[in-house]
Amino acid sequence: MQNKTVIIGLGSIGLRHAKILSSKNFSLYIFSRNNSHNYKKITKINDIIDIDPDYIVISNLTYDHLKILRFIDKNFKGKKCLIEKPLFSIFNKNIPKLKNNSYYIGYILRFHPFYEEVKDIIKKDFSKIFHIEFNSSSYLPNWRTNINYIKSSSSSKKSGGVIHDYSHEIDFILSLFGYFNINFVKHSKLSNLRIKSKDYLNINGSLKKINIDISLNYFSREPHRILKIFLNDKNYIFDFVNLKIYIYKNNKNFHKKTKLGKDELYINQHNDILSLKPKISCSYEEGYKLSKFIMKINNYAK
């Protein structure tokens, strides 16, 4: 029997999910204003009730997540749902903790090979770590070829901004090291990009004796995603773009390269969520807590 899947929102990430799931012979239904596709179309949200899907992927605009989630939680029980990150664009005390279905948030860096590498370092040498840096940047106009960046969700003050697009990095640190105290935040629009959202974020924090620095932007024409971990006796550099790990110890250094297939992170995420007991994916409770933390960062910067 084919797994019936509804995808809500068919932007670039929704199309990616549709391509992956259709290749797995899932029966797809699309609820979206984007009608330029050959999948089965849903024109009214209530039609989802009649379809009674096994799996629901929510990849519409972030500020519409809550409305869709309330509809799903009211009309279904026991379904598995993937929600594209972040969970909410704005967090407040009126947001409910939904419980009728199993909800997971699309933080795919948890499926990157480096995630397990860092987890091993923490397990073996956590007491030796004293400084962490995570720096990510790219050039927003180069992100999508099918839409002008000015019209993208990233440019919108309502649902976009670097703190949402790069919340992968924040989740990576928090899920591995734990929540840290915030010491300083700079969250601004620095470049001349024609956007209404903020394009730069720097967070400095502390966790016990570890200093944490996260710097994110999308005005750099040289894309990079670099994680540095400093220990008392060695340094690690994780280059996510070139898939290399550099290790410096005793005035010597060496590196090793890993491999990552196209769409591998997304495929592994779907497989994990659809398994009997998901082990890696970000749960609703984790995503809820992370949304509160992101709002705390926003408030700290004001």
PDB file of C-alpha atoms in Angstrom:
ATOM      1  CA  MET A   1       0.000   0.000   0.000  1.00  0.00           C
ATOM      2  CA  GLN A   2       1.303   3.444  -0.915  1.00  0.00           C
ATOM      3  CA  ASN A   3       1.969   5.890   1.883  1.00  0.00           C
ATOM      4  CA  LYS A   4      -0.423   8.825   1.421  1.00  0.00           C
ATOM      5  CA  THR A   5       1.444  12.078   1.968  1.00  0.00           C
ATOM      6  CA  VAL A   6       0.198  15.657   1.931  1.00  0.00           C
ATOM      7  CA  ILE A   7       2.682  18.477   1.364  1.00  0.00           C
ATOM      8  CA  ILE A   8       1.445  21.900   2.445  1.00  0.00           C
ATOM      9  CA  GLY A   9       3.398  24.626   0.640  1.00  0.00           C
ATOM     10  CA  LEU A  10       5.396  24.003  -2.514  1.00  0.00           C
ATOM     11  CA  GLY A  11       8.252  26.469  -2.497  1.00  0.00           C
ATOM     12  CA  SER A  12      11.823  25.339  -3.133  1.00  0.00           C
ATOM     13  CA  ILE A  13      11.998  23.138  -0.028  1.00  0.00           C
ATOM     14  CA  GLY A  14       8.505  21.731  -0.612  1.00  0.00           C
ATOM     15  CA  LEU A  15       9.510  20.761  -4.151  1.00  0.00           C
ATOM     16  CA  ARG A  16      12.572  19.045  -2.738  1.00  0.00           C
ATOM     17  CA  HIS A  17      10.465  16.992  -0.351  1.00  0.00           C
ATOM     18  CA  ALA A  18       8.033  16.142  -3.168  1.00  0.00           C
ATOM     19  CA  LYS A  19      10.846  14.922  -5.404  1.00  0.00           C
ATOM     20  CA  ILE A  20      12.320  12.731  -2.673  1.00  0.00           C
ATOM     21  CA  LEU A  21       9.016  11.240  -1.538  1.00  0.00           C
ATOM     22  CA  SER A  22       7.718  10.633  -5.061  1.00  0.00           C
ATOM     23  CA  SER A  23      10.923   8.714  -5.823  1.00  0.00           C
ATOM     24  CA  LYS A  24       9.986   6.447  -2.906  1.00  0.00           C
ATOM     25  CA  ASN A  25       6.642   5.766  -4.562  1.00  0.00           C
ATOM     26  CA  PHE A  26       4.645   7.774  -2.029  1.00  0.00           C
ATOM     27  CA  SER A  27       1.191   8.896  -3.130  1.00  0.00           C
ATOM     28  CA  LEU A  28       1.515  12.702  -3.007  1.00  0.00           C
ATOM     29  CA  TYR A  29      -1.124  15.393  -2.598  1.00  0.00           C
ATOM     30  CA  ILE A  30      -0.131  19.071  -2.736  1.00  0.00           C
ATOM     31  CA  PHE A  31      -1.925  21.959  -1.039  1.00  0.00           C
ATOM     32  CA  SER A  32      -0.299  25.118  -2.373  1.00  0.00           C
ATOM     33  CA  ARG A  33      -0.854  28.260  -4.418  1.00  0.00           C
ATOM     34  CA  ASN A  34       1.907  26.926  -6.667  1.00  0.00           C
ATOM     35  CA  ASN A  35       0.064  24.945  -9.340  1.00  0.00           C
ATOM     36  CA  SER A  36       2.994  24.467 -11.714  1.00  0.00           C
ATOM     37  CA  HIS A  37       3.491  20.792 -10.897  1.00  0.00           C
ATOM     38  CA  ASN A  38       2.141  17.385 -11.925  1.00  0.00           C
ATOM     39  CA  TYR A  39       1.278  16.056  -8.478  1.00  0.00           C
ATOM     40  CA  LYS A  40      -2.289  15.620  -7.251  1.00  0.00           C
ATOM     41  CA  LYS A  41      -3.654  19.013  -6.261  1.00  0.00           C
ATOM     42  CA  ILE A  42      -5.691  19.943  -3.201  1.00  0.00           C
ATOM     43  CA  THR A  43      -7.724  23.132  -3.558  1.00  0.00           C
ATOM     44  CA  LYS A  44      -9.312  23.292  -0.107  1.00  0.00           C
ATOM     45  CA  ILE A  45      -7.651  22.578   3.204  1.00  0.00           C
ATOM     46  CA  ASN A  46     -10.639  20.504   4.373  1.00  0.00           C
ATOM     47  CA  ASP A  47      -9.932  18.078   1.521  1.00  0.00           C
ATOM     48  CA  ILE A  48      -6.995  16.847   3.616  1.00  0.00           C
ATOM     49  CA  ILE A  49      -9.520  15.331   6.039  1.00  0.00           C
ATOM     50  CA  ASP A  50     -11.006  13.151   3.284  1.00  0.00           C
ATOM     51  CA  ILE A  51      -7.553  12.064   2.085  1.00  0.00           C
ATOM     52  CA  ASP A  52      -6.638  10.966   5.635  1.00  0.00           C
ATOM     53  CA  PRO A  53      -2.868  11.035   4.966  1.00  0.00           C
ATOM     54  CA  ASP A  54      -0.306   8.893   6.749  1.00  0.00           C
ATOM     55  CA  TYR A  55       2.338  11.621   6.613  1.00  0.00           C
ATOM     56  CA  ILE A  56       2.073  15.415   6.456  1.00  0.00           C
ATOM     57  CA  VAL A  57       4.880  17.782   5.427  1.00  0.00           C
ATOM     58  CA  ILE A  58       4.392  21.448   6.328  1.00  0.00           C
ATOM     59  CA  SER A  59       6.660  23.627   4.191  1.00  0.00           C
ATOM     60  CA  ASN A  60       4.596  26.769   3.779  1.00  0.00           C
ATOM     61  CA  LEU A  61       5.557  30.224   5.079  1.00  0.00           C
ATOM     62  CA  THR A  62       6.683  30.139   8.695  1.00  0.00           C
ATOM     63  CA  TYR A  63       4.125  32.682   9.885  1.00  0.00           C
ATOM     64  CA  ASP A  64       1.347  30.345   8.656  1.00  0.00           C
ATOM     65  CA  HIS A  65       2.629  27.288  10.540  1.00  0.00           C
ATOM     66  CA  LEU A  66       0.521  27.803  13.636  1.00  0.00           C
ATOM     67  CA  LYS A  67      -2.748  28.071  11.682  1.00  0.00           C
ATOM     68  CA  ILE A  68      -1.988  24.844   9.791  1.00  0.00           C
ATOM     69  CA  LEU A  69      -0.854  23.018  12.924  1.00  0.00           C
ATOM     70  CA  ARG A  70      -4.040  23.920  14.772  1.00  0.00           C
ATOM     71  CA  PHE A  71      -6.074  22.541  11.855  1.00  0.00           C
ATOM     72  CA  ILE A  72      -4.081  19.292  11.828  1.00  0.00           C
ATOM     73  CA  ASP A  73      -4.202  18.834  15.589  1.00  0.00           C
ATOM     74  CA  LYS A  74      -7.965  19.407  15.603  1.00  0.00           C
ATOM     75  CA  ASN A  75      -8.759  16.993  12.765  1.00  0.00           C
ATOM     76  CA  PHE A  76      -6.206  14.189  13.090  1.00  0.00           C
ATOM     77  CA  LYS A  77      -4.718  11.887  15.693  1.00  0.00           C
ATOM     78  CA  GLY A  78      -1.666   9.681  15.529  1.00  0.00           C
ATOM     79  CA  LYS A  79      -0.230  11.169  12.319  1.00  0.00           C
ATOM     80  CA  LYS A  80       3.431  11.906  11.670  1.00  0.00           C
ATOM     81  CA  CYS A  81       4.216  15.444  10.582  1.00  0.00           C
ATOM     82  CA  LEU A  82       7.402  17.146   9.413  1.00  0.00           C
ATOM     83  CA  ILE A  83       7.433  20.922   9.864  1.00  0.00           C
ATOM     84  CA  GLU A  84      10.092  22.938   8.088  1.00  0.00           C
ATOM     85  CA  LYS A  85      12.199  25.024  10.430  1.00  0.00           C
ATOM     86  CA  PRO A  86      11.737  27.158  12.356  1.00  0.00           C
ATOM     87  CA  LEU A  87       8.611  25.992  14.130  1.00  0.00           C
ATOM     88  CA  PHE A  88       7.212  29.534  14.545  1.00  0.00           C
ATOM     89  CA  SER A  89       8.224  32.978  13.276  1.00  0.00           C
ATOM     90  CA  ILE A  90       6.974  34.689  16.433  1.00  0.00           C
ATOM     91  CA  PHE A  91       6.674  32.973  19.794  1.00  0.00           C
ATOM     92  CA  ASN A  92       4.287  33.994  22.553  1.00  0.00           C
ATOM     93  CA  LYS A  93       2.603  32.448  25.589  1.00  0.00           C
ATOM     94  CA  ASN A  94      -0.587  31.726  23.621  1.00  0.00           C
ATOM     95  CA  ILE A  95       1.082  29.125  21.385  1.00  0.00           C
ATOM     96  CA  PRO A  96      -0.192  25.685  22.436  1.00  0.00           C
ATOM     97  CA  LYS A  97       1.802  22.527  22.952  1.00  0.00           C
ATOM     98  CA  LEU A  98       0.107  20.320  20.366  1.00  0.00           C
ATOM     99  CA  LYS A  99      -0.195  16.670  21.366  1.00  0.00           C
ATOM    100  CA  ASN A 100      -2.577  14.762  19.083  1.00  0.00           C
ATOM    101  CA  ASN A 101       0.071  13.885  16.480  1.00  0.00           C
ATOM    102  CA  SER A 102       3.827  13.318  16.308  1.00  0.00           C
ATOM    103  CA  TYR A 103       5.453  16.544  15.096  1.00  0.00           C
ATOM    104  CA  TYR A 104       9.087  16.906  14.028  1.00  0.00           C
ATOM    105  CA  ILE A 105      11.004  20.006  12.942  1.00  0.00           C
ATOM    106  CA  GLY A 106      13.264  19.986   9.881  1.00  0.00           C
ATOM    107  CA  TYR A 107      16.672  20.592  11.438  1.00  0.00           C
ATOM    108  CA  ILE A 108      18.652  18.502   8.991  1.00  0.00           C
ATOM    109  CA  LEU A 109      22.144  19.273  10.342  1.00  0.00           C
ATOM    110  CA  ARG A 110      21.354  16.618  12.942  1.00  0.00           C
ATOM    111  CA  PHE A 111      21.771  14.127  10.085  1.00  0.00           C
ATOM    112  CA  HIS A 112      25.114  15.504   8.905  1.00  0.00           C
ATOM    113  CA  PRO A 113      28.139  13.214   9.470  1.00  0.00           C
ATOM    114  CA  PHE A 114      29.754  16.014  11.505  1.00  0.00           C
ATOM    115  CA  TYR A 115      26.961  15.800  14.069  1.00  0.00           C
ATOM    116  CA  GLU A 116      28.133  12.391  15.259  1.00  0.00           C
ATOM    117  CA  GLU A 117      31.780  13.524  15.095  1.00  0.00           C
ATOM    118  CA  VAL A 118      31.052  16.430  17.437  1.00  0.00           C
ATOM    119  CA  LYS A 119      28.976  14.194  19.688  1.00  0.00           C
ATOM    120  CA  ASP A 120      32.023  11.903  20.061  1.00  0.00           C
ATOM    121  CA  ILE A 121      34.247  14.856  20.992  1.00  0.00           C
ATOM    122  CA  ILE A 122      31.753  15.932  23.651  1.00  0.00           C
ATOM    123  CA  LYS A 123      31.546  12.398  25.021  1.00  0.00           C
ATOM    124  CA  LYS A 124      35.317  11.970  25.225  1.00  0.00           C
ATOM    125  CA  ASP A 125      36.659  15.457  25.949  1.00  0.00           C
ATOM    126  CA  PHE A 126      33.862  17.778  27.076  1.00  0.00           C
ATOM    127  CA  SER A 127      35.862  18.956  30.103  1.00  0.00           C
ATOM    128  CA  LYS A 128      38.688  20.139  27.805  1.00  0.00           C
ATOM    129  CA  ILE A 129      36.483  22.356  25.598  1.00  0.00           C
ATOM    130  CA  PHE A 130      36.755  26.064  26.359  1.00  0.00           C
ATOM    131  CA  HIS A 131      35.657  27.858  23.166  1.00  0.00           C
ATOM    132  CA  ILE A 132      33.250  27.173  20.266  1.00  0.00           C
ATOM    133  CA  GLU A 133      32.727  29.221  17.106  1.00  0.00           C
ATOM    134  CA  PHE A 134      30.080  28.581  14.459  1.00  0.00           C
ATOM    135  CA  ASN A 135      30.267  30.911  11.461  1.00  0.00           C
ATOM    136  CA  SER A 136      27.961  30.591   8.470  1.00  0.00           C
ATOM    137  CA  SER A 137      27.397  32.930   5.572  1.00  0.00           C
ATOM    138  CA  SER A 138      26.259  32.973   1.972  1.00  0.00           C
ATOM    139  CA  TYR A 139      24.831  35.405  -0.579  1.00  0.00           C
ATOM    140  CA  LEU A 140      21.031  35.541  -0.508  1.00  0.00           C
ATOM    141  CA  PRO A 141      20.584  36.573  -4.191  1.00  0.00           C
ATOM    142  CA  ASN A 142      22.280  33.296  -5.195  1.00  0.00           C
ATOM    143  CA  TRP A 143      20.034  31.054  -3.120  1.00  0.00           C
ATOM    144  CA  ARG A 144      17.212  30.443  -5.577  1.00  0.00           C
ATOM    145  CA  THR A 145      17.238  30.559  -9.359  1.00  0.00           C
ATOM    146  CA  ASN A 146      13.446  30.388  -9.751  1.00  0.00           C
ATOM    147  CA  ILE A 147      12.615  33.543  -7.777  1.00  0.00           C
ATOM    148  CA  ASN A 148      14.097  36.995  -7.261  1.00  0.00           C
ATOM    149  CA  TYR A 149      15.524  37.191  -3.750  1.00  0.00           C
ATOM    150  CA  ILE A 150      13.550  40.398  -3.170  1.00  0.00           C
ATOM    151  CA  LYS A 151      10.332  38.350  -3.380  1.00  0.00           C
ATOM    152  CA  SER A 152      11.576  35.407  -1.315  1.00  0.00           C
ATOM    153  CA  SER A 153      10.343  34.613   2.182  1.00  0.00           C
ATOM    154  CA  SER A 154      13.855  35.308   3.478  1.00  0.00           C
ATOM    155  CA  SER A 155      13.511  38.984   2.555  1.00  0.00           C
ATOM    156  CA  SER A 156      10.232  39.394   4.420  1.00  0.00           C
ATOM    157  CA  LYS A 157      10.271  41.013   7.828  1.00  0.00           C
ATOM    158  CA  LYS A 158       7.274  38.877   8.773  1.00  0.00           C
ATOM    159  CA  SER A 159       8.705  35.424   8.135  1.00  0.00           C
ATOM    160  CA  GLY A 160      12.295  35.760   6.973  1.00  0.00           C
ATOM    161  CA  GLY A 161      15.619  36.874   8.302  1.00  0.00           C
ATOM    162  CA  VAL A 162      18.935  35.286   9.032  1.00  0.00           C
ATOM    163  CA  ILE A 163      17.916  34.130  12.518  1.00  0.00           C
ATOM    164  CA  HIS A 164      15.296  31.850  10.954  1.00  0.00           C
ATOM    165  CA  ASP A 165      17.171  30.728   7.851  1.00  0.00           C
ATOM    166  CA  TYR A 166      20.249  29.869   9.903  1.00  0.00           C
ATOM    167  CA  SER A 167      18.503  28.443  12.942  1.00  0.00           C
ATOM    168  CA  HIS A 168      20.069  25.135  11.841  1.00  0.00           C
ATOM    169  CA  GLU A 169      23.296  26.346  13.433  1.00  0.00           C
ATOM    170  CA  ILE A 170      21.563  27.334  16.650  1.00  0.00           C
ATOM    171  CA  ASP A 171      19.849  23.946  16.891  1.00  0.00           C
ATOM    172  CA  PHE A 172      23.145  22.167  16.157  1.00  0.00           C
ATOM    173  CA  ILE A 173      24.826  23.837  19.137  1.00  0.00           C
ATOM    174  CA  LEU A 174      21.887  23.588  21.544  1.00  0.00           C
ATOM    175  CA  SER A 175      21.031  19.963  20.776  1.00  0.00           C
ATOM    176  CA  LEU A 176      24.637  18.858  21.291  1.00  0.00           C
ATOM    177  CA  PHE A 177      25.955  21.156  24.019  1.00  0.00           C
ATOM    178  CA  GLY A 178      22.782  22.313  25.750  1.00  0.00           C
ATOM    179  CA  TYR A 179      21.218  25.723  26.256  1.00  0.00           C
ATOM    180  CA  PHE A 180      23.665  28.474  27.101  1.00  0.00           C
ATOM    181  CA  ASN A 181      23.485  31.863  28.811  1.00  0.00           C
ATOM    182  CA  ILE A 182      23.320  34.812  26.410  1.00  0.00           C
ATOM    183  CA  ASN A 183      25.954  37.487  27.011  1.00  0.00           C
ATOM    184  CA  PHE A 184      25.662  39.619  23.865  1.00  0.00           C
ATOM    185  CA  VAL A 185      23.552  39.820  20.710  1.00  0.00           C
ATOM    186  CA  LYS A 186      23.839  41.950  17.585  1.00  0.00           C
ATOM    187  CA  HIS A 187      20.967  41.352  15.162  1.00  0.00           C
ATOM    188  CA  SER A 188      20.886  43.883  12.334  1.00  0.00           C
ATOM    189  CA  LYS A 189      20.461  44.743   8.688  1.00  0.00           C
ATOM    190  CA  LEU A 190      24.014  45.664   7.614  1.00  0.00           C
ATOM    191  CA  SER A 191      24.237  45.177   3.851  1.00  0.00           C
ATOM    192  CA  ASN A 192      22.620  46.962   0.918  1.00  0.00           C
ATOM    193  CA  LEU A 193      20.512  43.919   0.032  1.00  0.00           C
ATOM    194  CA  ARG A 194      16.995  44.997  -0.889  1.00  0.00           C
ATOM    195  CA  ILE A 195      15.280  43.121   1.921  1.00  0.00           C
ATOM    196  CA  LYS A 196      13.151  44.066   4.916  1.00  0.00           C
ATOM    197  CA  SER A 197      14.567  41.371   7.178  1.00  0.00           C
ATOM    198  CA  LYS A 198      17.806  41.343   9.157  1.00  0.00           C
ATOM    199  CA  ASP A 199      20.856  39.867   7.427  1.00  0.00           C
ATOM    200  CA  TYR A 200      23.356  39.601  10.298  1.00  0.00           C
ATOM    201  CA  LEU A 201      23.338  37.877  13.672  1.00  0.00           C
ATOM    202  CA  ASN A 202      26.075  37.503  16.247  1.00  0.00           C
ATOM    203  CA  ILE A 203      25.462  35.729  19.540  1.00  0.00           C
ATOM    204  CA  ASN A 204      27.975  35.396  22.330  1.00  0.00           C
ATOM    205  CA  GLY A 205      27.136  33.115  25.202  1.00  0.00           C
ATOM    206  CA  SER A 206      28.562  30.891  27.889  1.00  0.00           C
ATOM    207  CA  LEU A 207      27.941  27.367  29.101  1.00  0.00           C
ATOM    208  CA  LYS A 208      29.833  26.578  32.286  1.00  0.00           C
ATOM    209  CA  LYS A 209      33.447  27.403  31.307  1.00  0.00           C
ATOM    210  CA  ILE A 210      32.811  27.290  27.535  1.00  0.00           C
ATOM    211  CA  ASN A 211      32.633  30.511  25.542  1.00  0.00           C
ATOM    212  CA  ILE A 212      30.241  30.223  22.569  1.00  0.00           C
ATOM    213  CA  ASP A 213      30.228  32.534  19.564  1.00  0.00           C
ATOM    214  CA  ILE A 214      27.767  32.169  16.653  1.00  0.00           C
ATOM    215  CA  SER A 215      28.002  34.521  13.674  1.00  0.00           C
ATOM    216  CA  LEU A 216      25.575  34.310  10.740  1.00  0.00           C
ATOM    217  CA  ASN A 217      24.908  36.406   7.646  1.00  0.00           C
ATOM    218  CA  TYR A 218      23.751  36.195   4.055  1.00  0.00           C
ATOM    219  CA  PHE A 219      25.643  38.978   2.400  1.00  0.00           C
ATOM    220  CA  SER A 220      28.894  37.055   1.841  1.00  0.00           C
ATOM    221  CA  ARG A 221      29.701  36.180  -1.765  1.00  0.00           C
ATOM    222  CA  GLU A 222      31.990  33.440  -0.475  1.00  0.00           C
ATOM    223  CA  PRO A 223      29.726  30.843   1.147  1.00  0.00           C
ATOM    224  CA  HIS A 224      31.055  29.008   4.163  1.00  0.00           C
ATOM    225  CA  ARG A 225      29.809  27.047   7.145  1.00  0.00           C
ATOM    226  CA  ILE A 226      32.601  26.542   9.656  1.00  0.00           C
ATOM    227  CA  LEU A 227      32.472  25.116  13.153  1.00  0.00           C
ATOM    228  CA  LYS A 228      35.564  25.459  15.360  1.00  0.00           C
ATOM    229  CA  ILE A 229      35.992  23.666  18.657  1.00  0.00           C
ATOM    230  CA  PHE A 230      38.947  24.602  20.856  1.00  0.00           C
ATOM    231  CA  LEU A 231      40.209  22.166  23.480  1.00  0.00           C
ATOM    232  CA  ASN A 232      43.117  22.545  25.855  1.00  0.00           C
ATOM    233  CA  ASP A 233      45.241  20.097  23.864  1.00  0.00           C
ATOM    234  CA  LYS A 234      43.835  20.331  20.306  1.00  0.00           C
ATOM    235  CA  ASN A 235      41.624  22.256  17.899  1.00  0.00           C
ATOM    236  CA  TYR A 236      38.967  20.967  15.501  1.00  0.00           C
ATOM    237  CA  ILE A 237      37.685  22.749  12.410  1.00  0.00           C
ATOM    238  CA  PHE A 238      34.619  21.365  10.630  1.00  0.00           C
ATOM    239  CA  ASP A 239      34.206  22.681   7.091  1.00  0.00           C
ATOM    240  CA  PHE A 240      30.621  21.868   6.064  1.00  0.00           C
ATOM    241  CA  VAL A 241      31.008  23.246   2.529  1.00  0.00           C
ATOM    242  CA  ASN A 242      34.073  21.190   1.611  1.00  0.00           C
ATOM    243  CA  LEU A 243      33.168  18.293   3.952  1.00  0.00           C
ATOM    244  CA  LYS A 244      36.557  18.312   5.676  1.00  0.00           C
ATOM    245  CA  ILE A 245      37.587  17.992   9.292  1.00  0.00           C
ATOM    246  CA  TYR A 246      40.897  19.591  10.308  1.00  0.00           C
ATOM    247  CA  ILE A 247      42.572  18.542  13.549  1.00  0.00           C
ATOM    248  CA  TYR A 248      45.467  20.497  15.039  1.00  0.00           C
ATOM    249  CA  LYS A 249      47.526  18.954  17.843  1.00  0.00           C
ATOM    250  CA  ASN A 250      51.135  19.205  19.050  1.00  0.00           C
ATOM    251  CA  ASN A 251      52.183  21.566  16.225  1.00  0.00           C
ATOM    252  CA  LYS A 252      50.897  19.044  13.713  1.00  0.00           C
ATOM    253  CA  ASN A 253      47.736  18.989  11.699  1.00  0.00           C
ATOM    254  CA  PHE A 254      45.882  16.581   9.492  1.00  0.00           C
ATOM    255  CA  HIS A 255      42.475  16.418   7.869  1.00  0.00           C
ATOM    256  CA  LYS A 256      39.979  13.859   6.743  1.00  0.00           C
ATOM    257  CA  LYS A 257      37.225  14.202   4.171  1.00  0.00           C
ATOM    258  CA  THR A 258      33.739  12.778   4.361  1.00  0.00           C
ATOM    259  CA  LYS A 259      31.139  12.133   1.675  1.00  0.00           C
ATOM    260  CA  LEU A 260      27.568  13.303   1.465  1.00  0.00           C
ATOM    261  CA  GLY A 261      25.128  12.296  -1.272  1.00  0.00           C
ATOM    262  CA  LYS A 262      22.657  14.682  -2.865  1.00  0.00           C
ATOM    263  CA  ASP A 263      19.555  15.024  -0.673  1.00  0.00           C
ATOM    264  CA  GLU A 264      21.076  12.508   1.778  1.00  0.00           C
ATOM    265  CA  LEU A 265      20.281  14.628   4.830  1.00  0.00           C
ATOM    266  CA  TYR A 266      16.651  15.028   3.783  1.00  0.00           C
ATOM    267  CA  ILE A 267      16.269  11.360   2.881  1.00  0.00           C
ATOM    268  CA  ASN A 268      17.697  10.280   6.242  1.00  0.00           C
ATOM    269  CA  GLN A 269      15.396  12.705   8.025  1.00  0.00           C
ATOM    270  CA  HIS A 270      12.281  11.278   6.341  1.00  0.00           C
ATOM    271  CA  ASN A 271      13.456   7.725   7.071  1.00  0.00           C
ATOM    272  CA  ASP A 272      13.990   8.585  10.737  1.00  0.00           C
ATOM    273  CA  ILE A 273      10.595  10.255  11.159  1.00  0.00           C
ATOM    274  CA  LEU A 274       8.772   7.393   9.417  1.00  0.00           C
ATOM    275  CA  SER A 275      10.537   4.738  11.493  1.00  0.00           C
ATOM    276  CA  LEU A 276       8.816   3.138  14.483  1.00  0.00           C
ATOM    277  CA  LYS A 277      10.907   5.139  16.956  1.00  0.00           C
ATOM    278  CA  PRO A 278      12.565   8.295  15.537  1.00  0.00           C
ATOM    279  CA  LYS A 279      15.929   8.817  17.252  1.00  0.00           C
ATOM    280  CA  ILE A 280      17.516  11.903  15.711  1.00  0.00           C
ATOM    281  CA  SER A 281      14.835  14.267  14.411  1.00  0.00           C
ATOM    282  CA  CYS A 282      13.966  17.409  16.345  1.00  0.00           C
ATOM    283  CA  SER A 283      10.794  16.738  18.331  1.00  0.00           C
ATOM    284  CA  TYR A 284       7.958  19.233  18.784  1.00  0.00           C
ATOM    285  CA  GLU A 285       9.030  19.781  22.404  1.00  0.00           C
ATOM    286  CA  GLU A 286      12.593  20.583  21.286  1.00  0.00           C
ATOM    287  CA  GLY A 287      11.362  22.852  18.485  1.00  0.00           C
ATOM    288  CA  TYR A 288       8.993  24.610  20.894  1.00  0.00           C
ATOM    289  CA  LYS A 289      11.841  25.269  23.326  1.00  0.00           C
ATOM    290  CA  LEU A 290      14.111  26.436  20.494  1.00  0.00           C
ATOM    291  CA  SER A 291      11.452  28.890  19.260  1.00  0.00           C
ATOM    292  CA  LYS A 292      11.317  30.371  22.768  1.00  0.00           C
ATOM    293  CA  PHE A 293      15.122  30.699  22.740  1.00  0.00           C
ATOM    294  CA  ILE A 294      15.095  32.417  19.338  1.00  0.00           C
ATOM    295  CA  MET A 295      12.548  34.895  20.676  1.00  0.00           C
ATOM    296  CA  LYS A 296      14.823  35.440  23.680  1.00  0.00           C
ATOM    297  CA  ILE A 297      17.682  36.256  21.297  1.00  0.00           C
ATOM    298  CA  ASN A 298      15.428  38.680  19.414  1.00  0.00           C
ATOM    299  CA  ASN A 299      14.375  40.386  22.632  1.00  0.00           C
ATOM    300  CA  TYR A 300      17.970  40.560  23.889  1.00  0.00           C
ATOM    301  CA  ALA A 301      18.991  42.439  20.749  1.00  0.00           C
ATOM    302  CA  LYS A 302      16.343  45.149  21.181  1.00  0.00           C
TER     303      LYS A 302
END
